[in-house]
CSV table of C-alpha atoms and ligand atoms in Angstrom, one decimal:
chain,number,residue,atom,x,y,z
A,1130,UNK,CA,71.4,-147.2,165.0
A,1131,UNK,CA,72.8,-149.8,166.8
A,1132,UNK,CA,73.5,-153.1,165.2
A,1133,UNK,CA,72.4,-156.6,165.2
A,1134,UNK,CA,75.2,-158.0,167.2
A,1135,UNK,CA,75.0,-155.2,169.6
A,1136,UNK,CA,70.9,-155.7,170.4
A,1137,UNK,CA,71.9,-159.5,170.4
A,1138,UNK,CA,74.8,-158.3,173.4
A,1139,UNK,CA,72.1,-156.0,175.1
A,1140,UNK,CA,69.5,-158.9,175.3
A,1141,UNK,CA,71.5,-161.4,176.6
A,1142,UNK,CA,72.8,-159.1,179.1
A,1143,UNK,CA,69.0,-158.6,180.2
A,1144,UNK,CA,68.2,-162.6,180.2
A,1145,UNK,CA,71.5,-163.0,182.3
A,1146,UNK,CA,70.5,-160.6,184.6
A,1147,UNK,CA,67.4,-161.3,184.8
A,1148,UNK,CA,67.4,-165.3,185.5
A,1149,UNK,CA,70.5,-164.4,187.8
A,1150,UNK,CA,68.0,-161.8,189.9
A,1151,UNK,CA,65.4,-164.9,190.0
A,1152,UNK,CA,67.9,-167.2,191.8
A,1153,UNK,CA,67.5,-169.6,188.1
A,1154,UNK,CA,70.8,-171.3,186.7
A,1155,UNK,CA,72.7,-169.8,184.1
A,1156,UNK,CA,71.6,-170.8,180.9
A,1157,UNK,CA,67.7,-172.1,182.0
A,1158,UNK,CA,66.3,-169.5,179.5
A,1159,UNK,CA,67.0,-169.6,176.0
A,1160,UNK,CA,66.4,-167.0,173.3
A,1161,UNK,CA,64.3,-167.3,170.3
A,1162,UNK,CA,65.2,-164.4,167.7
A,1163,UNK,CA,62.1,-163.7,166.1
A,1164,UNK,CA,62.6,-162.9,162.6
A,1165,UNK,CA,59.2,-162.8,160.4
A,1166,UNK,CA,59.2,-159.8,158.3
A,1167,UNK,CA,63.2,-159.9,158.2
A,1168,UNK,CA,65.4,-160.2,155.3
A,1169,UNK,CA,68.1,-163.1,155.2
A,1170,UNK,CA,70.8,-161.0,155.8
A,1171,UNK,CA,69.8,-160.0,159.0
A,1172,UNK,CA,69.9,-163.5,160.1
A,1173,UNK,CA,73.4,-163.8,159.1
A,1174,UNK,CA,73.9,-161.2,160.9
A,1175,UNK,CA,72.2,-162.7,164.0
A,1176,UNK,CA,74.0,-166.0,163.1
A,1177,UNK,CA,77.5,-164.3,163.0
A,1178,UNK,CA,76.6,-163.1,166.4
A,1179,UNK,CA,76.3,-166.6,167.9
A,1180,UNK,CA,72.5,-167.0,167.8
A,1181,UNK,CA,71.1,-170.3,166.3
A,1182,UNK,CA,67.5,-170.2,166.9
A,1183,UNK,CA,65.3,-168.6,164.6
A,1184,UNK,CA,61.4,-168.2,164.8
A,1185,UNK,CA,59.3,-167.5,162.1
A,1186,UNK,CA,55.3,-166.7,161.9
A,1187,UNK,CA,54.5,-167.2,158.2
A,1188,UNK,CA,55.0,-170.6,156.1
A,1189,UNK,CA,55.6,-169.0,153.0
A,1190,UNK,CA,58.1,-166.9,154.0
A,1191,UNK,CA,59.8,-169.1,156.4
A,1192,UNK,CA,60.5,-171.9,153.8
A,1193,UNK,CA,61.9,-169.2,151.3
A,1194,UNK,CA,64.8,-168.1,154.3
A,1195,UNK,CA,65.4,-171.6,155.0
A,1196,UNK,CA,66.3,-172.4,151.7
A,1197,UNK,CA,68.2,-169.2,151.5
A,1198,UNK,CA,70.6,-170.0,154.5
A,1199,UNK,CA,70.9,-173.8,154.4
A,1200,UNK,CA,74.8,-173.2,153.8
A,1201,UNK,CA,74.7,-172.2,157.7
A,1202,UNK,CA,75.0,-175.4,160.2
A,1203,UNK,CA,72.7,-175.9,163.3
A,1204,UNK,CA,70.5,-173.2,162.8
A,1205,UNK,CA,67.0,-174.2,164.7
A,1206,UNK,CA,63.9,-173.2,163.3
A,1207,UNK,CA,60.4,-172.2,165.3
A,1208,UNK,CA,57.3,-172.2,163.7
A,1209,UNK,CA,55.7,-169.3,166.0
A,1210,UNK,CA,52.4,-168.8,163.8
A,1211,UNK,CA,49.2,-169.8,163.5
A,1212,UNK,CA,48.8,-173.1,161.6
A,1213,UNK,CA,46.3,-173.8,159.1
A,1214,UNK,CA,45.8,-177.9,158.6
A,1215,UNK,CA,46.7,-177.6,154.8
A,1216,UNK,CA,50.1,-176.2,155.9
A,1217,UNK,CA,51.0,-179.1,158.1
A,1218,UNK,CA,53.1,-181.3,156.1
A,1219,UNK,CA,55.7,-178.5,155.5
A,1220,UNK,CA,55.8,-177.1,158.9
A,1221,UNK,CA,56.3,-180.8,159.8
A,1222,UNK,CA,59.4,-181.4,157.9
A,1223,UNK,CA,60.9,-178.1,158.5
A,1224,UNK,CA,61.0,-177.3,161.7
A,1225,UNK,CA,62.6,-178.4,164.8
A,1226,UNK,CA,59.9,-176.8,167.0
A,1227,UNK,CA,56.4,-175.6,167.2
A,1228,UNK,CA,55.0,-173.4,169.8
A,1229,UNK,CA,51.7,-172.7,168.4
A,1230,UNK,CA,49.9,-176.1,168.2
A,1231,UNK,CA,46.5,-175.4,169.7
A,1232,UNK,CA,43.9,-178.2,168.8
A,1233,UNK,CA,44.6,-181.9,168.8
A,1234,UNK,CA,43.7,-182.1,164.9
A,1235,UNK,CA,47.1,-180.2,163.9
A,1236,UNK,CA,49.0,-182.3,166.4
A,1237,UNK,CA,47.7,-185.8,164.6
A,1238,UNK,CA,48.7,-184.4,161.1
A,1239,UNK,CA,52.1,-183.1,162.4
A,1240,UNK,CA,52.7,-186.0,163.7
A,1241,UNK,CA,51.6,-188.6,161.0
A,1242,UNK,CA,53.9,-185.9,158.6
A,1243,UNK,CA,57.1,-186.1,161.0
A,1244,UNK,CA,59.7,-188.5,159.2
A,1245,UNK,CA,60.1,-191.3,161.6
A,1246,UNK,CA,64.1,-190.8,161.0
A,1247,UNK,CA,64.0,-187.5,161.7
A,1248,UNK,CA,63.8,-186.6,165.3
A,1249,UNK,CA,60.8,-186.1,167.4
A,1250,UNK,CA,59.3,-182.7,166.1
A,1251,UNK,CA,59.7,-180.7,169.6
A,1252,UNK,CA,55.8,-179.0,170.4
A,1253,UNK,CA,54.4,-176.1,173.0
A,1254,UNK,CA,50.6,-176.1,173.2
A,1255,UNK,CA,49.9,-172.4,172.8
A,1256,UNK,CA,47.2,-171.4,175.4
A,1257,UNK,CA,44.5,-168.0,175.1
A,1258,UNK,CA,45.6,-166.9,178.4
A,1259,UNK,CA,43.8,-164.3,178.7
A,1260,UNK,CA,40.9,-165.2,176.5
A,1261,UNK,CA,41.2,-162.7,174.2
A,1262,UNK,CA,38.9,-163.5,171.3
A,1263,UNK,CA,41.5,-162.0,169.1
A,1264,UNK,CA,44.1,-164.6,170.0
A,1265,UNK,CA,44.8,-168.4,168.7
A,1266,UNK,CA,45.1,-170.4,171.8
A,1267,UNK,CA,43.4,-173.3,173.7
A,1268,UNK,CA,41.8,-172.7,177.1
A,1269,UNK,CA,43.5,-174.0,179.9
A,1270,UNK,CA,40.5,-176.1,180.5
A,1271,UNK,CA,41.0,-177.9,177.1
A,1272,UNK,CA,44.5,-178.8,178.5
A,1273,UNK,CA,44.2,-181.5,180.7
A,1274,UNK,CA,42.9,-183.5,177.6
A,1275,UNK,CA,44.6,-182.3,174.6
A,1276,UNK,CA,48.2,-183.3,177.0
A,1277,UNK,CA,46.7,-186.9,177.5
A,1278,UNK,CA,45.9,-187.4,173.7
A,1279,UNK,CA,48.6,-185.2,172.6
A,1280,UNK,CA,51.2,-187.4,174.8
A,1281,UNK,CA,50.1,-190.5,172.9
A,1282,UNK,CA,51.7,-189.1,169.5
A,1283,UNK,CA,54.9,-191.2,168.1
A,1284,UNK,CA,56.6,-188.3,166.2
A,1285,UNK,CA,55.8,-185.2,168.7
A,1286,UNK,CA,57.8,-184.6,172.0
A,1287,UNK,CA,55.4,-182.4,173.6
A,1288,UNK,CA,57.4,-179.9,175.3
A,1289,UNK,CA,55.4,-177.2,177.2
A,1290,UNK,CA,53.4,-174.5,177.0
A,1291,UNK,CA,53.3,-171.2,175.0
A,1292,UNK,CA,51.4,-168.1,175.7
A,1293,UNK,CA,51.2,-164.2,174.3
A,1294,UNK,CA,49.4,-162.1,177.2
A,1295,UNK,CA,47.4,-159.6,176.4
A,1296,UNK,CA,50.4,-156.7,176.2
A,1297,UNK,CA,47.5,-153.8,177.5
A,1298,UNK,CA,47.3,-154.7,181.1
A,1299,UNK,CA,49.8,-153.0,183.6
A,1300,UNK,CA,52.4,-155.2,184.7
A,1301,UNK,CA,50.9,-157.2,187.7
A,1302,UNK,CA,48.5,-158.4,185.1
A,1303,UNK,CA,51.5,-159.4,182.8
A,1304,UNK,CA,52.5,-161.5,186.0
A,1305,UNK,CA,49.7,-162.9,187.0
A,1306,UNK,CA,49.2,-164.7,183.6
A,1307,UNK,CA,52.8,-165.7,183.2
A,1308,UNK,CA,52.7,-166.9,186.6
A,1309,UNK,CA,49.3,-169.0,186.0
A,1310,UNK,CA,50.7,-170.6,182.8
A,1311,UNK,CA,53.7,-171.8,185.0
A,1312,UNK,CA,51.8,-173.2,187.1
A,1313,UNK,CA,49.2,-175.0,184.9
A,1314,UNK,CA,52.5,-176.2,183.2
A,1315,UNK,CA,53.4,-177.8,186.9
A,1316,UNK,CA,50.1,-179.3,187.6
A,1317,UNK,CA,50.1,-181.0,184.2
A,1318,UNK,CA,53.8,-182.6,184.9
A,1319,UNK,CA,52.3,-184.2,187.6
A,1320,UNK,CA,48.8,-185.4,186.7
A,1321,UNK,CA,50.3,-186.5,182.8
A,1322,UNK,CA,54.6,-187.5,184.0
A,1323,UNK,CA,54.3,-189.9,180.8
A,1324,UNK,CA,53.2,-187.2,178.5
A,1325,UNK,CA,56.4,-185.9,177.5
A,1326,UNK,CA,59.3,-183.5,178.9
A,1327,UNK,CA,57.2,-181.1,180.2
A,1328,UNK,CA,59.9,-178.8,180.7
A,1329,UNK,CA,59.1,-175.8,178.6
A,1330,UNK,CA,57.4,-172.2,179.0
A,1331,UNK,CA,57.8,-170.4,176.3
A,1332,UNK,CA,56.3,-166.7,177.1
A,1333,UNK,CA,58.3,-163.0,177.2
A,1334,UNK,CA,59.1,-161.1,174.5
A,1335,UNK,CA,61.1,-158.0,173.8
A,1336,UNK,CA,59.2,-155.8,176.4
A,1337,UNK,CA,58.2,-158.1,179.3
A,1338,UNK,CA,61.1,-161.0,178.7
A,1339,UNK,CA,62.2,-159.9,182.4
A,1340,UNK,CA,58.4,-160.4,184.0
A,1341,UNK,CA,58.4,-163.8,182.1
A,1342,UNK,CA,61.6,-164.4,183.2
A,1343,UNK,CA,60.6,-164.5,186.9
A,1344,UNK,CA,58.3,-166.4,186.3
A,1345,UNK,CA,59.4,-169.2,184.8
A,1346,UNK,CA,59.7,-169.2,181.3
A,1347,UNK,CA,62.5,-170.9,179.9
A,1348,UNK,CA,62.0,-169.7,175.7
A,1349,UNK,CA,61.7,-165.9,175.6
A,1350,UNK,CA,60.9,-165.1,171.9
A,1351,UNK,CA,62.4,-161.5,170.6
A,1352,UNK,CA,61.9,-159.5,167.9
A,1353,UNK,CA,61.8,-156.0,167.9
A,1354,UNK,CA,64.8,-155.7,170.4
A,1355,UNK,CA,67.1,-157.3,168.0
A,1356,UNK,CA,66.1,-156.2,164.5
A,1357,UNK,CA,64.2,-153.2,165.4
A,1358,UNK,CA,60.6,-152.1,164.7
A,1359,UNK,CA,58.9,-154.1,161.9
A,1360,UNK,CA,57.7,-152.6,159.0
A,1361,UNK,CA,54.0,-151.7,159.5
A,1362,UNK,CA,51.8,-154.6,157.2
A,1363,UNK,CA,49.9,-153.4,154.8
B,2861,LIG,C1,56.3,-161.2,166.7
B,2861,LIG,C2,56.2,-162.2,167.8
B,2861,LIG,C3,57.1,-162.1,168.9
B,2861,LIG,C4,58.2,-161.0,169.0
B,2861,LIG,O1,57.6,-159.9,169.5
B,2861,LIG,P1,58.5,-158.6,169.8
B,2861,LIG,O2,57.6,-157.7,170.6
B,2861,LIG,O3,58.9,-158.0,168.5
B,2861,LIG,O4,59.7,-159.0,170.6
B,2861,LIG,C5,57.0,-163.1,169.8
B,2861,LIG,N1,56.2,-164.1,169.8
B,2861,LIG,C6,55.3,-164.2,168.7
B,2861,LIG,C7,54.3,-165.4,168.7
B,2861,LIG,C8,55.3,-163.3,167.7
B,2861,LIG,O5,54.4,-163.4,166.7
């Protein structure tokens, strides 16, 4: 089995290639190491490899690593999950970013939670691109307002958008919905320039980070490529 380093190696060698074969600059997408499920030690491992940024799915289990590797400098946490409202004040004060903000309510509350001296919390609106009812996710319909309101926020820099196709649809599928998530991201820039940066996509995971890639996205977030297969949840 390879190891942790190595995977980290292979999959930068596939984001290089793959933002060098789009014609992007060097260093335009960034990787997320997706690590829910994983024990500490494999995120030393990752850490000893050069990679800082961590994402995590479940609050619980997040905090519990984060306390376990504070001795490490400049790591950068994700929340990646779902958010329930109750869970907001933690998320808020732990965290550097969050991709998965999806309704303005959690926005206020992460917000109001952020310590003014800390800096601006760093959020992705995660949209249902392919409305899935399975899925968490606005509709890109809801965007236009959630960005106006959202941009208002004192403690949020609101970032860009997030999205999970559907993985069961061949790959010009795939495309098509990275491609119209990059564009909605575009179109929102320019009707809402005082919103916030603007400047994130955050879609592609292990097996379609080179589709997303082309497309745009600037965050891919990776899991299984670098740890290997998670254990099944019971
Ligand atoms: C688990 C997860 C990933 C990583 O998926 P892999 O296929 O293991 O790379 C990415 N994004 C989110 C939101 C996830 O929950």
């Amino acid at each position: 089995m390879s190891s942790i380093a190595d995977n980290i190696g292979s999959v930068t060698r596939r984001i290089q290639k793959a933002t060098l074969q789009a014609g992007r600059e060097p260093g335009a997408v960034h990787l997320l190491a997706v690590s829910k499920t994983r024990p500490p030690e494999d995120l030393r491992e990752a850490f000893s490899a050069g990679q800082r940024a961590f994402g995590e799915n479940y609050l619980q289990e997040a905090l519990e690593k984060i306390e376990a590797l504070s001795d490490l400098e400049d790591l950068e946490w994700h929340f990646i999950g779902p958010i329930q409202s109750n869970k907001t004040r933690q998320i808020a004060s732990a965290f550097a970013w969050v991709h998965s903000v999806d309704r303005l309510k959690i926005a206020r509350r992460l917000s109001e939670q952020r310590a003014p001296q800390l800096p601006p919390l760093n959020i992705c609106l995660q949209v249902n691109i392919n409305e899935e009812d399975s899925k968490s996710g606005c509709t890109i319909e809801q965007l236009p307002d959630l960005v106006a309101e959202i941009g208002e926020l004192p403690n949020l820099s609101l970032r860009g958008l997030m999205a999970i196709p559907d993985p069961d649809q061949p790959e010009a599928g795939l495309r098509a919905s990275f491609r119209k998530l990059a564009n909605t991201l575009k179109q929102l820039k320019a009707d809402h320039p005082d919103a916030g940066p603007l400047d994130t996509l955050s879609m592609g995971m292990s097996g379609d980070l080179e589709v997303a890639i082309a497309e745009g996205a600037t965050w891919v977030r990776v899991g299984t490529a670098l740890f290997g297969e998670r254990p099944v949840k019971s």
